[in-house]
């Protein structure tokens, strides 16, 4: 019931906001998102006391087609729900520094999107998952379309069709699996059983179809080309949702829907995906090095990180999966951080071209300092949250595929190269005529950044609580695979 | 006891936090006091622990908290105090404190002084974590953390992009090594299921495990790659000279005394593994001696006071690796300690000189500073003598130990080591004479401004000079010690961790070697004096420099340019190619192509709809006919 | 019987109303009559009333009658203006109502005669309606094409019926079905089936017999196009389905592949061409054809549950179409009769309601959850995959993607900035229909099985 | 083969098929709308012929009733068709189908 509530609260919040008008919309939105976060924490508390039944909710929806409205939460879902509910207030609060036209609609769409994302993180029915998966696409499409920057029409178009393209293959795979369930049901357990009963080739194909959908959404090479331009066109709150939470739907999907469903296929063909992911890491890192625009750089950096997560998931062992869970959370937080940094700079300088900036550290050192912490987390320095994830991922992948892990490890070098290059270009050096008038951070911006920085450091120093959330669920999941 | 161990890194962390958070609310002196206090307390704490370790061998393990736990992977944030780490603790906090003290004077006019002390404290914290760690992962925290601090401090004057480039270069090169370390950790966990020292290095564990020598070799190789990066060995050494862009106390602390010796510490810490893999050991020796030679040769021709010291550091680190490679771990650690003293001394001395010279670093523009900077002169002389290996200064003992171990291992190695020592003596005295003797070659302004540094800067010099003189006595070689009734305290203290040296050469030969080395060094010094004091020759300016070996060496054998050509530029080109040659035209091109194809296909296909009614009827009939054909 | 009487009586009544010049209130009469019709249908549920072996009001027929009558009600409400502005309103009423009578025959026939009559009674008024803009060349052209090709197709249908009769000796579906089940399929019977298949494919405007549809849809007055795209399409499909379900199930395996090819071809070709259109009306026409392709899949996978799927699909599709066409009409009127996509530019600012509802409709047509269009496509895909036509489903996916492309062109236009910013006022009747339809689009997603398991 | 008044039923089928084809060809190839109408009528009459032949052949009057339906409907159809044609002629001044290609692509 609580799980249902977690989906309904943002949905209702969204509708409330549609009618509030834009005057106090952001305050209302912030409060509503905090309420949602509070409920998520409550759910976490319940999960910890291992009363997981109360987090499960199931009513038949379309019984004739074996579809039920089945929600549930284990540690994996919980972490993802936490991610989205935690980032939401942060994103809303970060948007306080700007006046968006018709902001109530913006927030409403954001809430609807959150609802869909929470839904896809908690759906325990294949069909339901697909619905939430698709529904989440619509609000973000309109967010970008209505509040986006240059070229938004073209890019949203590409983004939408591209992601839809992938999802449709997932739909086919789901239908195929559904037809192979003994009871013609979309229930997750039934689908697992059906998937496992398939032949190796079929499992591989199913895996491929799912992976296509998820790979596009993450995205990883070579399905990434929608992403940089979309990130650039999207308004900051939108891109935060997109990069921070939405991309995690894909990696979550891999863990929830692919690994346990077609374990033999993963075993047999997983190396292909691991290789692709590693290629993605290096490819995106290399391209990130020469980006001139900060937002493009974030976009490519994101591709590299997602590649690592994907490789970790297909390595399918305790370390790699735990690592991918932590990395999802960290990447979500860090991405929001980076985009907020971008936003702060862009708002003041009206450009994010790095060569035009420089010396900001001399003008606003607090900003530079916090930005640097975020950078460090992105280059996976120990004691930042980025390290925990990347280390476990590399460690985990290493146990499955040494060569892949070694190449994936290159990301820590290349990551340092591009991140530091960007930092240097924007923050260090002499100020120029543009940056010498860099206005000080507003209080709200400072607070938001501080929260992000604190999260980064706290998670990096003491990740155990987070690892604990998912530990037992992943163990169960792995047990199911073997 | 356990609480005390936890406190060691905590003090500098707290003072870092205070300075970082209070920032401008603290006055400069307050910040300085807090910073120094943090390190001083830590030093006292370390001394207490060192004292307790001295009495008997009893390693202390302290678990602070669980860090990363995932399945059977368990790495807690925990500390280990044993003789090895306690020695490093002493050096780090001791030298660290002195350098802090020196910095108070050195940095007092700098706007970013608070920041400076904050980083310095943070550095001390990470360095302490590095040596205190009870497993590889905690060492890695420190390992990366000091790299980060080094990055911040090299680029301390961030307005000049040259400094930033140097900082970035240091960080990235360190990262290359770190990847080696990371892979080594993966390998260790994969093969042994643990990263804890207590498990891995428990007696017989490695030897008993079924892991093949090849794997172990791979592990130690990867570890050594990590050490290469941090300790500036070939091929990853080029960042260290560039790192001199940072403030001089930073060069003294990080790039001479402590951080760069982390690689030595790491190999010493994992000596059990290295001892099992002779192949890697050979590699360590080769890299070590090659680096030592290269550093020394380049050092001969440098004119920047800090660059000379930097290449000297590279060269000395190479010597330490030689010692590690021949299995003389104690000798290496001993040299780390003595080197920390005299190299810190030299750097601080050079800092004092630079301070007096208003930032001038080129020795061609110095000279005759003897009278103006008497304390600096004297302490610098002690440092120079120590590094040259003149008995009975500290450098003599440690260097002698390395050379004799090398001799026992391989005569050629000894010869090369000796050559390095001679070159060291030469370039150090070249530096010394050019700086302090002769007549002043700088501008009027500079001459007018010349002054001895204040007490808080000279005091550390004096203390370090005293250490540089006496530190060697803790490690008196057997041949000398037996006669005088002095034990080699250092070796016996470290023996439980590092084992004792296996190689023994006859006393007579050892005496002979000592004599030979010392005599040659004295000769070299005299030659240097002849050149630079008597003949008063000054290195020519860059423009006049003749082509040939000298120029090549002066330009550091063009290694940076080589790396630039072979790695950096191709990487940029690759990136550019990937973006402009693959990403846009191929990957995205395919996507766009499908779109375009559909569009053009659509605009062709729509033409089938001609609008002519008769034509529609024809199509209708034709379709019916097709159906018939289909059924026939 | 009551249904038939009501509809034809309403038609006659409207002619009388024309004589008496009762203009405005007559709309109420028609709607009341249609509601009554729906009420009768509900009362007759499960009765299986058989009329002289010519038609049976079984649940299939009743469900489609309810559906088509509901669509007609919505259509009448939207099309109010169309009738009001015309001097010959009563003729139009009568024609539409007679067409509806034909539709009733088409969904309930059990004899080929009734099928033929149904088609003709449905079509002939439509020929007239298509040309009801007498002075517009486009309307003339549409009427001409529709008429000529319609008659041409009818001839093929009749020839098919004749051949089938010649080989089986029956006009009634039960007889044909029994004969085909008992005997080996003769060449003549097969030829008859093929001809009927072609003709019916023409009627539902599926490729390669769809050529008339875009031209006719584009040329006809928009409200008539709406009627064709919703009501006519629904009953035509119901008739098509009924024909093959009642008569040819026994030899299904013979022609199944043809349906597969038709479905795939329709989906691909129409979507492809549609993506090159800039005229919204023509674009919607092609979109309508593409949906016919999806509906053909229900014929391809014909079994007991397919009728429900077809019902659901036609329902959802018709609702979205009503929205799309009526909004198009309204926007066009307020954009100087511009039929291009650019007419929609900045609609969000001009009328948020229209923009949002249009978006819902287009999303539904694209098959994107949480709108019921998704569920409809999902059912169809599932049916295809269940029957082993994975490749048809993949073609469907390719088509859906192209469809998203062109539907979203309109959506993008609506959300884009535009110079034209004058507000568009939405009249009450349109608002009512739009809101009802929007709610239906979402509600149908939540309760799909309630519809699809009706029959 | 069964005979119908001495003529095999096949002949009727072939004849009416031929007639039907002639009609269809006319629709396909002719430009003048009136002639096209006539051809459609020809096709319908081919069907009528076939139905009547079968009716006689089976001794079943159903088909003949059907023929009446067809004739009635055809008449209605032609009425509508001619009306449309007149309308076109009024607007375009010709009954040639080639002018009716405004709606295309």
PDB file of C-alpha atoms in Angstrom, chain A residues 158 162 221-226 228 282-287 289-292 300 318-319 322-323 359 361-363 365-366 369 372 376 379-383 387-388 390-392 394-396 398-400 402 405-406 408-414 416-417 420-421 423-424 427-431 459-464 467-468 471 475, chain B residues 16 20 23-24 65-75 77 115 119 125-126 129 137 140-142 144-145 147-148 151-152 155-156 158-165 167-168 171-172 175-179 182-183 185-191 195 218 568 571-580 582-584 587-589 591-592:
ATOM      1  CA  UNK A 158      15.088  12.259 -32.146  1.00  0.00           C
ATOM      2  CA  UNK A 162      14.979   6.690 -30.615  1.00  0.00           C
ATOM      3  CA  UNK A 221      27.687   3.355 -27.521  1.00  0.00           C
ATOM      4  CA  UNK A 222      26.526   3.075 -30.277  1.00  0.00           C
ATOM      5  CA  UNK A 223      23.031   4.031 -29.193  1.00  0.00           C
ATOM      6  CA  UNK A 224      23.999   7.279 -27.577  1.00  0.00           C
ATOM      7  CA  UNK A 225      23.737   9.835 -30.309  1.00  0.00           C
ATOM      8  CA  UNK A 226      20.447  11.213 -29.132  1.00  0.00           C
ATOM      9  CA  UNK A 228      24.365  14.822 -26.020  1.00  0.00           C
ATOM     10  CA  UNK A 282      36.618   4.470 -23.727  1.00  0.00           C
ATOM     11  CA  UNK A 283      34.856   5.915 -26.715  1.00  0.00           C
ATOM     12  CA  UNK A 284      32.819   8.366 -24.696  1.00  0.00           C
ATOM     13  CA  UNK A 285      35.755   9.300 -22.507  1.00  0.00           C
ATOM     14  CA  UNK A 286      37.860  10.044 -25.540  1.00  0.00           C
ATOM     15  CA  UNK A 287      35.205  12.198 -27.075  1.00  0.00           C
ATOM     16  CA  UNK A 289      38.269  15.030 -23.805  1.00  0.00           C
ATOM     17  CA  UNK A 290      37.890  17.331 -26.746  1.00  0.00           C
ATOM     18  CA  UNK A 291      34.487  18.769 -25.987  1.00  0.00           C
ATOM     19  CA  UNK A 292      34.382  22.518 -26.007  1.00  0.00           C
ATOM     20  CA  UNK A 300      29.733  12.171 -22.770  1.00  0.00           C
ATOM     21  CA  UNK A 318      28.105  -9.566  -5.829  1.00  0.00           C
ATOM     22  CA  UNK A 319      30.724  -6.857  -6.122  1.00  0.00           C
ATOM     23  CA  UNK A 322      26.583  -3.783  -5.489  1.00  0.00           C
ATOM     24  CA  UNK A 323      28.936  -1.467  -7.278  1.00  0.00           C
ATOM     25  CA  UNK A 359      39.503  32.124 -13.489  1.00  0.00           C
ATOM     26  CA  UNK A 361      37.890  30.304  -8.796  1.00  0.00           C
ATOM     27  CA  UNK A 362      39.513  33.613  -8.126  1.00  0.00           C
ATOM     28  CA  UNK A 363      36.169  35.345  -8.105  1.00  0.00           C
ATOM     29  CA  UNK A 365      36.144  30.323  -4.562  1.00  0.00           C
ATOM     30  CA  UNK A 366      33.383  28.569  -2.643  1.00  0.00           C
ATOM     31  CA  UNK A 369      35.646  24.383  -4.294  1.00  0.00           C
ATOM     32  CA  UNK A 372      35.858  20.542  -7.551  1.00  0.00           C
ATOM     33  CA  UNK A 376      36.573  14.555  -7.853  1.00  0.00           C
ATOM     34  CA  UNK A 379      36.948  10.955 -11.358  1.00  0.00           C
ATOM     35  CA  UNK A 380      36.329   8.474  -8.557  1.00  0.00           C
ATOM     36  CA  UNK A 381      38.614   9.729  -5.886  1.00  0.00           C
ATOM     37  CA  UNK A 382      38.426   7.708  -2.686  1.00  0.00           C
ATOM     38  CA  UNK A 383      36.194   9.178  -0.016  1.00  0.00           C
ATOM     39  CA  UNK A 387      34.897   5.822  -5.899  1.00  0.00           C
ATOM     40  CA  UNK A 388      32.824   3.281  -4.032  1.00  0.00           C
ATOM     41  CA  UNK A 390      33.614   2.475  -9.609  1.00  0.00           C
ATOM     42  CA  UNK A 391      35.913   0.464  -7.439  1.00  0.00           C
ATOM     43  CA  UNK A 392      33.345  -2.222  -6.778  1.00  0.00           C
ATOM     44  CA  UNK A 394      35.935  -2.687 -11.636  1.00  0.00           C
ATOM     45  CA  UNK A 395      36.559  -5.254  -8.946  1.00  0.00           C
ATOM     46  CA  UNK A 396      33.428  -7.113  -9.922  1.00  0.00           C
ATOM     47  CA  UNK A 398      37.511  -8.099 -13.090  1.00  0.00           C
ATOM     48  CA  UNK A 399      36.314 -11.358 -11.651  1.00  0.00           C
ATOM     49  CA  UNK A 400      34.323 -12.075 -14.758  1.00  0.00           C
ATOM     50  CA  UNK A 402      39.964  -9.352 -16.512  1.00  0.00           C
ATOM     51  CA  UNK A 405      37.993  -4.576 -16.361  1.00  0.00           C
ATOM     52  CA  UNK A 406      41.476  -3.403 -17.186  1.00  0.00           C
ATOM     53  CA  UNK A 408      37.310  -0.151 -18.118  1.00  0.00           C
ATOM     54  CA  UNK A 409      39.877   0.991 -15.619  1.00  0.00           C
ATOM     55  CA  UNK A 410      41.259   3.327 -18.247  1.00  0.00           C
ATOM     56  CA  UNK A 411      38.249   5.440 -17.478  1.00  0.00           C
ATOM     57  CA  UNK A 412      39.855   6.577 -14.261  1.00  0.00           C
ATOM     58  CA  UNK A 413      42.726   8.009 -16.277  1.00  0.00           C
ATOM     59  CA  UNK A 414      40.664   9.435 -19.093  1.00  0.00           C
ATOM     60  CA  UNK A 416      40.775  12.591 -14.817  1.00  0.00           C
ATOM     61  CA  UNK A 417      41.966  14.012 -18.098  1.00  0.00           C
ATOM     62  CA  UNK A 420      40.389  18.260 -14.838  1.00  0.00           C
ATOM     63  CA  UNK A 421      40.769  19.846 -18.215  1.00  0.00           C
ATOM     64  CA  UNK A 423      37.787  22.349 -14.410  1.00  0.00           C
ATOM     65  CA  UNK A 424      40.995  24.074 -15.311  1.00  0.00           C
ATOM     66  CA  UNK A 427      37.737  27.720 -12.948  1.00  0.00           C
ATOM     67  CA  UNK A 428      41.463  28.254 -13.019  1.00  0.00           C
ATOM     68  CA  UNK A 429      43.748  30.609 -14.788  1.00  0.00           C
ATOM     69  CA  UNK A 430      43.285  34.345 -15.126  1.00  0.00           C
ATOM     70  CA  UNK A 431      39.850  35.836 -15.243  1.00  0.00           C
ATOM     71  CA  UNK A 459      28.434   8.436   0.889  1.00  0.00           C
ATOM     72  CA  UNK A 460      32.077   8.129   0.010  1.00  0.00           C
ATOM     73  CA  UNK A 461      33.273   7.907   3.558  1.00  0.00           C
ATOM     74  CA  UNK A 462      30.561   5.718   4.940  1.00  0.00           C
ATOM     75  CA  UNK A 463      28.764   3.802   2.192  1.00  0.00           C
ATOM     76  CA  UNK A 464      27.787   0.921   4.380  1.00  0.00           C
ATOM     77  CA  UNK A 467      25.347  -1.134   0.570  1.00  0.00           C
ATOM     78  CA  UNK A 468      23.259  -2.684   3.302  1.00  0.00           C
ATOM     79  CA  UNK A 471      22.929  -6.476  -0.052  1.00  0.00           C
ATOM     80  CA  UNK A 475      22.152 -11.972  -2.850  1.00  0.00           C
TER      81      UNK A 475
ATOM     82  CA  UNK B  16      41.891  20.966   7.919  1.00  0.00           C
ATOM     83  CA  UNK B  20      38.418  24.982   5.432  1.00  0.00           C
ATOM     84  CA  UNK B  23      38.217  30.140   6.014  1.00  0.00           C
ATOM     85  CA  UNK B  24      38.117  33.912   6.028  1.00  0.00           C
ATOM     86  CA  UNK B  65      34.596   1.516  10.751  1.00  0.00           C
ATOM     87  CA  UNK B  66      33.333  -0.850   8.094  1.00  0.00           C
ATOM     88  CA  UNK B  67      33.902   0.701   4.747  1.00  0.00           C
ATOM     89  CA  UNK B  68      33.035  -1.282   1.695  1.00  0.00           C
ATOM     90  CA  UNK B  69      31.330  -4.577   2.152  1.00  0.00           C
ATOM     91  CA  UNK B  70      29.929  -6.422  -0.807  1.00  0.00           C
ATOM     92  CA  UNK B  71      29.428 -10.122  -0.560  1.00  0.00           C
ATOM     93  CA  UNK B  72      32.703 -11.742   0.319  1.00  0.00           C
ATOM     94  CA  UNK B  73      34.531  -8.528  -0.272  1.00  0.00           C
ATOM     95  CA  UNK B  74      35.200  -6.814   2.983  1.00  0.00           C
ATOM     96  CA  UNK B  75      37.435  -3.835   3.374  1.00  0.00           C
ATOM     97  CA  UNK B  77      38.668   1.363   7.266  1.00  0.00           C
ATOM     98  CA  UNK B 115      43.916  27.553   1.803  1.00  0.00           C
ATOM     99  CA  UNK B 119      45.605  21.559   1.845  1.00  0.00           C
ATOM    100  CA  UNK B 125      45.975  13.332   6.815  1.00  0.00           C
ATOM    101  CA  UNK B 126      45.990  11.339   3.592  1.00  0.00           C
ATOM    102  CA  UNK B 129      46.111   7.146   6.104  1.00  0.00           C
ATOM    103  CA  UNK B 137      42.153  -0.292  -0.139  1.00  0.00           C
ATOM    104  CA  UNK B 140      44.672   3.374  -1.905  1.00  0.00           C
ATOM    105  CA  UNK B 141      42.595   6.051  -0.181  1.00  0.00           C
ATOM    106  CA  UNK B 142      45.727   7.698   1.035  1.00  0.00           C
ATOM    107  CA  UNK B 144      44.805   8.850  -4.243  1.00  0.00           C
ATOM    108  CA  UNK B 145      44.237  11.418  -1.534  1.00  0.00           C
ATOM    109  CA  UNK B 147      47.670  12.717  -5.301  1.00  0.00           C
ATOM    110  CA  UNK B 148      44.711  14.992  -5.024  1.00  0.00           C
ATOM    111  CA  UNK B 151      47.294  18.411  -7.489  1.00  0.00           C
ATOM    112  CA  UNK B 152      45.837  21.195  -5.405  1.00  0.00           C
ATOM    113  CA  UNK B 155      48.354  24.308  -8.876  1.00  0.00           C
ATOM    114  CA  UNK B 156      48.234  26.448  -5.781  1.00  0.00           C
ATOM    115  CA  UNK B 158      46.025  28.718 -10.067  1.00  0.00           C
ATOM    116  CA  UNK B 159      46.020  31.947 -11.955  1.00  0.00           C
ATOM    117  CA  UNK B 160      49.001  30.842 -13.926  1.00  0.00           C
ATOM    118  CA  UNK B 161      47.952  28.087 -16.267  1.00  0.00           C
ATOM    119  CA  UNK B 162      51.469  26.719 -16.360  1.00  0.00           C
ATOM    120  CA  UNK B 163      51.027  25.669 -12.775  1.00  0.00           C
ATOM    121  CA  UNK B 164      47.659  24.178 -13.554  1.00  0.00           C
ATOM    122  CA  UNK B 165      49.092  22.206 -16.415  1.00  0.00           C
ATOM    123  CA  UNK B 167      49.223  19.943 -11.562  1.00  0.00           C
ATOM    124  CA  UNK B 168      47.082  18.193 -14.084  1.00  0.00           C
ATOM    125  CA  UNK B 171      47.500  13.981 -11.335  1.00  0.00           C
ATOM    126  CA  UNK B 172      47.042  12.191 -14.605  1.00  0.00           C
ATOM    127  CA  UNK B 175      46.443   8.087 -12.178  1.00  0.00           C
ATOM    128  CA  UNK B 176      48.192   5.898 -14.700  1.00  0.00           C
ATOM    129  CA  UNK B 177      50.092   4.377 -11.833  1.00  0.00           C
ATOM    130  CA  UNK B 178      46.932   4.195  -9.800  1.00  0.00           C
ATOM    131  CA  UNK B 179      45.324   2.091 -12.462  1.00  0.00           C
ATOM    132  CA  UNK B 182      43.798  -0.805  -8.870  1.00  0.00           C
ATOM    133  CA  UNK B 183      44.330  -3.766 -11.143  1.00  0.00           C
ATOM    134  CA  UNK B 185      44.081  -4.949  -5.983  1.00  0.00           C
ATOM    135  CA  UNK B 186      41.609  -6.669  -8.250  1.00  0.00           C
ATOM    136  CA  UNK B 187      44.109  -9.424  -8.908  1.00  0.00           C
ATOM    137  CA  UNK B 188      44.880  -9.841  -5.252  1.00  0.00           C
ATOM    138  CA  UNK B 189      41.242 -10.040  -4.321  1.00  0.00           C
ATOM    139  CA  UNK B 190      40.525 -12.362  -7.194  1.00  0.00           C
ATOM    140  CA  UNK B 191      43.292 -14.733  -6.223  1.00  0.00           C
ATOM    141  CA  UNK B 195      42.965  -7.243   0.661  1.00  0.00           C
ATOM    142  CA  UNK B 218      51.663  -9.897 -12.523  1.00  0.00           C
ATOM    143  CA  UNK B 568      48.997  13.253 -25.703  1.00  0.00           C
ATOM    144  CA  UNK B 571      44.996  10.822 -27.846  1.00  0.00           C
ATOM    145  CA  UNK B 572      43.700  14.198 -28.902  1.00  0.00           C
ATOM    146  CA  UNK B 573      43.771  13.107 -32.490  1.00  0.00           C
ATOM    147  CA  UNK B 574      42.010   9.896 -31.629  1.00  0.00           C
ATOM    148  CA  UNK B 575      39.393  11.816 -29.741  1.00  0.00           C
ATOM    149  CA  UNK B 576      38.939  14.196 -32.594  1.00  0.00           C
ATOM    150  CA  UNK B 577      38.743  11.309 -34.978  1.00  0.00           C
ATOM    151  CA  UNK B 578      36.217   9.515 -32.814  1.00  0.00           C
ATOM    152  CA  UNK B 579      34.044  12.557 -32.694  1.00  0.00           C
ATOM    153  CA  UNK B 580      34.402  13.923 -36.182  1.00  0.00           C
ATOM    154  CA  UNK B 582      33.061   8.156 -36.133  1.00  0.00           C
ATOM    155  CA  UNK B 583      30.489   9.667 -33.870  1.00  0.00           C
ATOM    156  CA  UNK B 584      29.036  12.296 -36.128  1.00  0.00           C
ATOM    157  CA  UNK B 587      27.140   6.359 -35.491  1.00  0.00           C
ATOM    158  CA  UNK B 588      24.886   9.348 -35.642  1.00  0.00           C
ATOM    159  CA  UNK B 589      25.093   9.261 -39.394  1.00  0.00           C
ATOM    160  CA  UNK B 591      20.651   7.179 -37.224  1.00  0.00           C
ATOM    161  CA  UNK B 592      20.231  10.263 -39.319  1.00  0.00           C
TER     162      UNK B 592
END
